[in-house]
mmCIF file of C-alpha atoms in Angstrom:
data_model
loop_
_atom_site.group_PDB
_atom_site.id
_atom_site.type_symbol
_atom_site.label_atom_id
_atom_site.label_comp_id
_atom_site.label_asym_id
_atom_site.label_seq_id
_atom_site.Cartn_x
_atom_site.Cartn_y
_atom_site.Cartn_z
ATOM 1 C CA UNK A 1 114.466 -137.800 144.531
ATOM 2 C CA UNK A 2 111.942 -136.188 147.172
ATOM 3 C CA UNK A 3 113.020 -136.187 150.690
ATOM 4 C CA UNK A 4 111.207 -135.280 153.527
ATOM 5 C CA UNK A 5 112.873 -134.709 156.874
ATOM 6 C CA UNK A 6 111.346 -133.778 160.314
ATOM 7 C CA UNK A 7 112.316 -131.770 163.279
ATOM 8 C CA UNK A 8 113.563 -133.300 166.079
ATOM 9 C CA UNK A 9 112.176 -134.801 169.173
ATOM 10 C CA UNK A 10 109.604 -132.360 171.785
ATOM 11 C CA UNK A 11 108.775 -133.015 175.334
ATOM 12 C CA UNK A 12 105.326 -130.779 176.191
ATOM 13 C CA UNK A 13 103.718 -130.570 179.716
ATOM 14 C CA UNK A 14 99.598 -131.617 179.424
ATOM 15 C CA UNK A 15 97.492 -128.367 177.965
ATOM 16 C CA UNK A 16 100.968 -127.039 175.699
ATOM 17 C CA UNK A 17 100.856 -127.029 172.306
ATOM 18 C CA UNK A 18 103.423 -128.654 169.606
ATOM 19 C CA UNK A 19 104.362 -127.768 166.019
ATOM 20 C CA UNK A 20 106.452 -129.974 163.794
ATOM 21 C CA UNK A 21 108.369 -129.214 160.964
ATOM 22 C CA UNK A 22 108.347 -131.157 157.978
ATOM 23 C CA UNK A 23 110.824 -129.762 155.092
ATOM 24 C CA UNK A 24 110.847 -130.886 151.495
ATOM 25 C CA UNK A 25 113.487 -131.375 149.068
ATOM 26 C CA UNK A 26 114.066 -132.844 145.878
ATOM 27 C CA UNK A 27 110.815 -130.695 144.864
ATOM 28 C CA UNK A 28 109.148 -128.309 145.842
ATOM 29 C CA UNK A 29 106.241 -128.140 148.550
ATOM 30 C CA UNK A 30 103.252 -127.275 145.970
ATOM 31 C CA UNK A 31 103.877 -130.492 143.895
ATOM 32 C CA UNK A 32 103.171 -132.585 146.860
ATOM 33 C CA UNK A 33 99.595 -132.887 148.765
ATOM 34 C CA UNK A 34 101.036 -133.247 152.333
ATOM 35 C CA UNK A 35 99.287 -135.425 154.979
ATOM 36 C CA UNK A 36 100.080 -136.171 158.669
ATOM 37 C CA UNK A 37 99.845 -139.371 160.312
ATOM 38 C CA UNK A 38 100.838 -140.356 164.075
ATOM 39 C CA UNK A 39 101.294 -144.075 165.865
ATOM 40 C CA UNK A 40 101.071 -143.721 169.630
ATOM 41 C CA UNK A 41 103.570 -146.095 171.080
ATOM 42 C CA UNK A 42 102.312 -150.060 170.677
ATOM 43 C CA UNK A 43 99.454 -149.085 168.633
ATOM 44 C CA UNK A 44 98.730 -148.509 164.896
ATOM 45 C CA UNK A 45 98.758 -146.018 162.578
ATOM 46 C CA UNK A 46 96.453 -142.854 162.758
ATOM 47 C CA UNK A 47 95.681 -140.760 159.810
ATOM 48 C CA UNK A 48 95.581 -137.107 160.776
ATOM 49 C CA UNK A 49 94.863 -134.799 158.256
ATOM 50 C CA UNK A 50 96.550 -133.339 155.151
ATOM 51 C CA UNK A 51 95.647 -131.289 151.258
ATOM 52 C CA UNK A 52 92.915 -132.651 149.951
ATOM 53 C CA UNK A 53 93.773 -132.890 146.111
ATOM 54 C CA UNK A 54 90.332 -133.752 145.015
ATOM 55 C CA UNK A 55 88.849 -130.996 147.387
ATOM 56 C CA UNK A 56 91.599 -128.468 147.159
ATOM 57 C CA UNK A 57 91.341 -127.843 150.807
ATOM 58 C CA UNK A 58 92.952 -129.352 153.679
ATOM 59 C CA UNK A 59 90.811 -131.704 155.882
ATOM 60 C CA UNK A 60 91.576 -133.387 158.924
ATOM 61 C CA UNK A 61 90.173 -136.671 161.231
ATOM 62 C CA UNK A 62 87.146 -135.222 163.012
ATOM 63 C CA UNK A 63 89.360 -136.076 166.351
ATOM 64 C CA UNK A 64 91.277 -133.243 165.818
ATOM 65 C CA UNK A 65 88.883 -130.950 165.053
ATOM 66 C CA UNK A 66 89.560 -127.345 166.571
ATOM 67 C CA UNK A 67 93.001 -128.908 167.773
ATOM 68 C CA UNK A 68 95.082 -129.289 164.810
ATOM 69 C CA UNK A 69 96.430 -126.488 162.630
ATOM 70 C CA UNK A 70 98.266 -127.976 159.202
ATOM 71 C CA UNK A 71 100.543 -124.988 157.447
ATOM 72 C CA UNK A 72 103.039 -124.744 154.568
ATOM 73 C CA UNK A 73 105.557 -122.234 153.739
ATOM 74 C CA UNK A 74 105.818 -122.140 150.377
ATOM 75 C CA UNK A 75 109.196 -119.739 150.485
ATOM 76 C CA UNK A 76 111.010 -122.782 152.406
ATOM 77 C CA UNK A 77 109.096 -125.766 151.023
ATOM 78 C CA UNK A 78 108.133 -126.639 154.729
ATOM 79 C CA UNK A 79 104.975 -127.869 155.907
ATOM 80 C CA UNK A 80 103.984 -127.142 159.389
ATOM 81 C CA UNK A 81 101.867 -129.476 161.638
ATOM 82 C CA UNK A 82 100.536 -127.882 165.480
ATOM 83 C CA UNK A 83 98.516 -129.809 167.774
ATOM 84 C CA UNK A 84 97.231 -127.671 171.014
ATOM 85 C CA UNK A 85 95.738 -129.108 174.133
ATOM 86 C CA UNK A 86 97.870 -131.780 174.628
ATOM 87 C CA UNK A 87 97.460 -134.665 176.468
ATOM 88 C CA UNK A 88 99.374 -137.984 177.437
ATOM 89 C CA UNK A 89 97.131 -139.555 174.664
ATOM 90 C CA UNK A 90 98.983 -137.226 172.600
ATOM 91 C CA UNK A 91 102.132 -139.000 172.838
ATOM 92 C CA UNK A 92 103.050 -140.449 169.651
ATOM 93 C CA UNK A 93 105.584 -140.493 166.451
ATOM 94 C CA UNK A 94 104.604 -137.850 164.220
ATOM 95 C CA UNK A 95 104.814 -138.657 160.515
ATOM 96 C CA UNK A 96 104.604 -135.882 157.218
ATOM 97 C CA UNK A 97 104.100 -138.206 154.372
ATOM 98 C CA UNK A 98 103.477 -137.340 150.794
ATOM 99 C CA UNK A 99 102.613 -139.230 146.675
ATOM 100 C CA UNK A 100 105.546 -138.358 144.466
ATOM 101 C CA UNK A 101 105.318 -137.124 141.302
ATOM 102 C CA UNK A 102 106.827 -140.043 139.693
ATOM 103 C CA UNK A 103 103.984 -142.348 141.052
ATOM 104 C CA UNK A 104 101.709 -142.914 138.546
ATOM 105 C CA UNK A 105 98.326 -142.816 139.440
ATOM 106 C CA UNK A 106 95.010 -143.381 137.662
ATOM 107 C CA UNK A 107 92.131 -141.183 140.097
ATOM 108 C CA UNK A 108 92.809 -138.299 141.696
ATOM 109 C CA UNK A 109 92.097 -139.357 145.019
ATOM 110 C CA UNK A 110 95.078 -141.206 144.704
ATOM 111 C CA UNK A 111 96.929 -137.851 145.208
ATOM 112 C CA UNK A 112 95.933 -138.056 148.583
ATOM 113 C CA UNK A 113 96.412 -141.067 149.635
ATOM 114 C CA UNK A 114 99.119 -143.210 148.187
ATOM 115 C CA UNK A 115 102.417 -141.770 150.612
ATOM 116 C CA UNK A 116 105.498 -143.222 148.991
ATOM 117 C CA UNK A 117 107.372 -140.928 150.744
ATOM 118 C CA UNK A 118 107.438 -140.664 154.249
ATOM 119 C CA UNK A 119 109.878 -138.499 156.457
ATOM 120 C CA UNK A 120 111.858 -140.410 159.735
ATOM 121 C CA UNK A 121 109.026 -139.064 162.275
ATOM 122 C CA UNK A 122 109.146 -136.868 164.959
ATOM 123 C CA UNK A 123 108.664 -138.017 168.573
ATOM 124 C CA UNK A 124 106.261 -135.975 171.001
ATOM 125 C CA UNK A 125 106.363 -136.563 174.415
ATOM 126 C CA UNK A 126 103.798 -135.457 176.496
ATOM 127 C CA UNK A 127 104.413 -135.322 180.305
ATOM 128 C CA UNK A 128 103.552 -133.330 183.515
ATOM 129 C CA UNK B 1 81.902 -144.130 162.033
ATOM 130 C CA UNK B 2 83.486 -145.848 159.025
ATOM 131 C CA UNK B 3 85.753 -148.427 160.240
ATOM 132 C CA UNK B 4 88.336 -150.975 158.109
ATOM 133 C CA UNK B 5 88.720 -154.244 159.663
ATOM 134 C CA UNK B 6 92.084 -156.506 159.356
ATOM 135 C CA UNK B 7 92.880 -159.650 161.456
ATOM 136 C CA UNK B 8 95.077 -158.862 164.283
ATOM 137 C CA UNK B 9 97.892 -161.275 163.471
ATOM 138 C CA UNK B 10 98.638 -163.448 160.047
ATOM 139 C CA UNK B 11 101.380 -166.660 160.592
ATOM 140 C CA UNK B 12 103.211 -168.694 157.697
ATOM 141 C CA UNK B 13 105.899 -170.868 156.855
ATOM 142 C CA UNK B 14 108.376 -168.931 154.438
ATOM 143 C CA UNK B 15 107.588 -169.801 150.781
ATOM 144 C CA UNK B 16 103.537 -169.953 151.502
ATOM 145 C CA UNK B 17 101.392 -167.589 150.406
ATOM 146 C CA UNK B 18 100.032 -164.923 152.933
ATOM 147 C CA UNK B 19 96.930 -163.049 152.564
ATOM 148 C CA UNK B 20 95.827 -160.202 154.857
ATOM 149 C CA UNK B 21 92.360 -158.682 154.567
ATOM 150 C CA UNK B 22 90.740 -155.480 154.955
ATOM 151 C CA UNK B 23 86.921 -155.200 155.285
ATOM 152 C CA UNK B 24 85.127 -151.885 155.022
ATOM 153 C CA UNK B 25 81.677 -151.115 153.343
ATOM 154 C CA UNK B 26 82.840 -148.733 150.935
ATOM 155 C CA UNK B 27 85.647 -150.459 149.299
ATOM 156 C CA UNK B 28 83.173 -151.275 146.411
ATOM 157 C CA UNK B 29 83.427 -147.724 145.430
ATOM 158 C CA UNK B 30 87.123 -146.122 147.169
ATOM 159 C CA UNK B 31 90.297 -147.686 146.683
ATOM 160 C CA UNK B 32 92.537 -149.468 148.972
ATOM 161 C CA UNK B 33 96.122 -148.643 149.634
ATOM 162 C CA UNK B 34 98.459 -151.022 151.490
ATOM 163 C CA UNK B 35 101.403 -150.329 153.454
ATOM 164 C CA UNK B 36 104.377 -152.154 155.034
ATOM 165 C CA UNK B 37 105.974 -151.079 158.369
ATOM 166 C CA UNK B 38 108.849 -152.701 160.202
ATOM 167 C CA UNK B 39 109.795 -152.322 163.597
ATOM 168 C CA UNK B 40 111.508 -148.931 163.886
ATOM 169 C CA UNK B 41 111.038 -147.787 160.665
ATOM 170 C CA UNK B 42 108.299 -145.634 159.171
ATOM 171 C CA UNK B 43 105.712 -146.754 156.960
ATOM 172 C CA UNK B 44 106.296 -148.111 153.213
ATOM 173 C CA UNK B 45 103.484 -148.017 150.176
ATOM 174 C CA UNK B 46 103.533 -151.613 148.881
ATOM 175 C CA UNK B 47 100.034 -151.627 146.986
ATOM 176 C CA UNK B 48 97.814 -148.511 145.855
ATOM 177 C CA UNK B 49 94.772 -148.088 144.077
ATOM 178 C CA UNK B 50 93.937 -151.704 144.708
ATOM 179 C CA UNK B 51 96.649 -153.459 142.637
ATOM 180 C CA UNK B 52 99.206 -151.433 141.813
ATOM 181 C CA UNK B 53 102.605 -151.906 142.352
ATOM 182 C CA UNK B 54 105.352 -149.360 143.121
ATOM 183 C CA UNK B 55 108.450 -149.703 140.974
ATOM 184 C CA UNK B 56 110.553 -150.646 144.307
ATOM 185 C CA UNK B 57 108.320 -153.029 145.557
ATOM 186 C CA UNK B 58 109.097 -156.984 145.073
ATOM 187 C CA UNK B 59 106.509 -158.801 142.665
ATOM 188 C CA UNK B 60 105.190 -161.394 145.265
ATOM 189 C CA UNK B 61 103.461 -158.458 146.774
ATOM 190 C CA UNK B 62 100.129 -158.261 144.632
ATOM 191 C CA UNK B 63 96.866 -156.271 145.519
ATOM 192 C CA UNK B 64 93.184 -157.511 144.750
ATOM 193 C CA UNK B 65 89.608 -156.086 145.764
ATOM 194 C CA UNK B 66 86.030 -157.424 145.418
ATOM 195 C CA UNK B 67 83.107 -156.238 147.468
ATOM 196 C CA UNK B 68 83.936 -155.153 150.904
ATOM 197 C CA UNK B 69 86.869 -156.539 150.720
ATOM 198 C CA UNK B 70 90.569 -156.121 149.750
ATOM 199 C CA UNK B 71 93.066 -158.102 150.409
ATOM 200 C CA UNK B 72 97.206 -157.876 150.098
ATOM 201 C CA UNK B 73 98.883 -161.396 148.827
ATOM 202 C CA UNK B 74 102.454 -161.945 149.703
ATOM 203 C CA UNK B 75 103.427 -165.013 147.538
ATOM 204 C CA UNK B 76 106.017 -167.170 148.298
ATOM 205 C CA UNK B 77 106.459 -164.904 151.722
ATOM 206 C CA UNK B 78 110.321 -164.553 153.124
ATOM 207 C CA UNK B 79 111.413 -163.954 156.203
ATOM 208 C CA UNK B 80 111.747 -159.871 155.672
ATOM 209 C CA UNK B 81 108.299 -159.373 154.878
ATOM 210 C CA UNK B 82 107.900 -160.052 158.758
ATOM 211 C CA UNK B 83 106.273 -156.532 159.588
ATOM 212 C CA UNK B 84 102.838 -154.896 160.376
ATOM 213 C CA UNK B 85 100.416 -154.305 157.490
ATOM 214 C CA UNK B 86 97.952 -151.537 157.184
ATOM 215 C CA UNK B 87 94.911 -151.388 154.670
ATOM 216 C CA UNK B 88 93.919 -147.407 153.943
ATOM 217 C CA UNK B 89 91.325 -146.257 152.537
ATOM 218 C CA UNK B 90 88.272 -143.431 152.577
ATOM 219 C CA UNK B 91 84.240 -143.576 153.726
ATOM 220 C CA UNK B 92 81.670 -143.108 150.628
ATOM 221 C CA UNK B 93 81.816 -139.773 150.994
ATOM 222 C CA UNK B 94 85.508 -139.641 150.709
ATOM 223 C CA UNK B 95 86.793 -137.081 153.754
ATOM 224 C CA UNK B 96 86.877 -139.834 156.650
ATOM 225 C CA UNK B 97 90.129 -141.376 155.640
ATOM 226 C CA UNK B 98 91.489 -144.056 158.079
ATOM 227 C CA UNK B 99 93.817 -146.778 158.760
ATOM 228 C CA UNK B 100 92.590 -150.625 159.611
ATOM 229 C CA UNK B 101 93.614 -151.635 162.661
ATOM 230 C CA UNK B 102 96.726 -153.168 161.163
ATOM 231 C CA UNK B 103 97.870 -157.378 160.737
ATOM 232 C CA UNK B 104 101.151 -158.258 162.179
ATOM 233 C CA UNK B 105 102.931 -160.654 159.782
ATOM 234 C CA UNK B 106 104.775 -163.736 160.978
ATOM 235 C CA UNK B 107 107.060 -165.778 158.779
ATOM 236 C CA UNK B 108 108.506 -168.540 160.450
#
């Protein structure tokens, strides 16, 4: 069974930077296409980025763009998410969410976008 | 931009049938995903590629798409399906991906 599981809560002043952890287990990090997703508090869900299957390349909201930096380390099965700049607007749970192997799909955009798995989230805090 | 559309809020008696829409131009050609989150809780997969159904997921939850439109069906709705749903999905050119708005769910 593939579990996912986050680091722990951050506080960051305005203009810091954040990077969450996001560790795999029950597989290993290359069978998964990992995405990021955030919901800033009261509002909905916002996709972030993640591995493009299709594209076999990571993309990422155009929002983010020059802010965001999505890693993995394959040696620990971890995938890495940093945001820099931060702001207040910043402040938000912090999901890694993933497709499982054993969901069976029929395109292979479906890869990277049906997240059965999703880790507990990660809340960031950002606060002069 | 590419936007999906849902109706802010959804209300029904437990036992009816609850239907929650998504509207985007491109769903003709990209699949929708649905997804289920309670209060607290992260997000759950409940529909994908449309109509499919994970394993874990209760039948009364059923997926359908024609045109612009998808829509989630909860049939015969209980009081535990109370949650926000979001529709997910991709622009024609498949690297915008997004989130609708979200529909809260009330069963009462």
């Amino acid at each position: 069974q593939v579990q996912l599981v986050q680091s722990g809560a951050e506080v960051k002043r305005p203009g810091a930077s954040v990077k969450v952890s996001c560790k795999v287990s029950g597989y290993t990090l290359t069978d998964l296409s990992m995405h990021w997703v955030r919901q800033a508090p009261g509002k909905g869900l916002e996709w972030m980025g993640g591995f493009d299957y299709e594209e076999g390349e990571r993309i990422h909201a155009q929002k983010f763009q020059g802010r965001v930096t999505m890693t993995e380390d394959t040696s620990t099965d971890t995938a890495y998410m940093e945001l820099s700049s931060l702001t207040s607007e910043d402040t938000a749970v912090y999901y890694c969410a993933a497709k499982s192997p054993a969901l069976h799909c029929t395109s292979p955009s479906c890869r990277s976008s049906a997240f059965d798995i999703w880790a507990q989230g990660t809340m960031v805090t950002v606060s002069s | 931009s590419y936007e999906l559309t849902q109706p802010p809020s959804v209300s029904v008696s437990p036992g009816q049938t609850a239907r929650i829409t998504c509207s985007g131009d491109a769903l003709p050609k990209k699949y929708a995903y649905w997804y289920q989150q309670k209060s607290g809780q992260a997000p759950v997969l409940v529909i994908y590629e449309d109509t499919k159904r994970p394993s874990e997921i209760p039948e009364r939850f059923s997926g359908s798409s024609s045109g612009t439109m998808a829509t989630l069906t909860i049939s015969g709705a209980q009081v535990e399906d109370e949650a926000d749903y979001y529709c997910y999905s991709t622009d024609s050119g498949g690297n915008h991906r997004m989130f609708g708005g979200g529909t809260k769910l009330t069963v009462l």
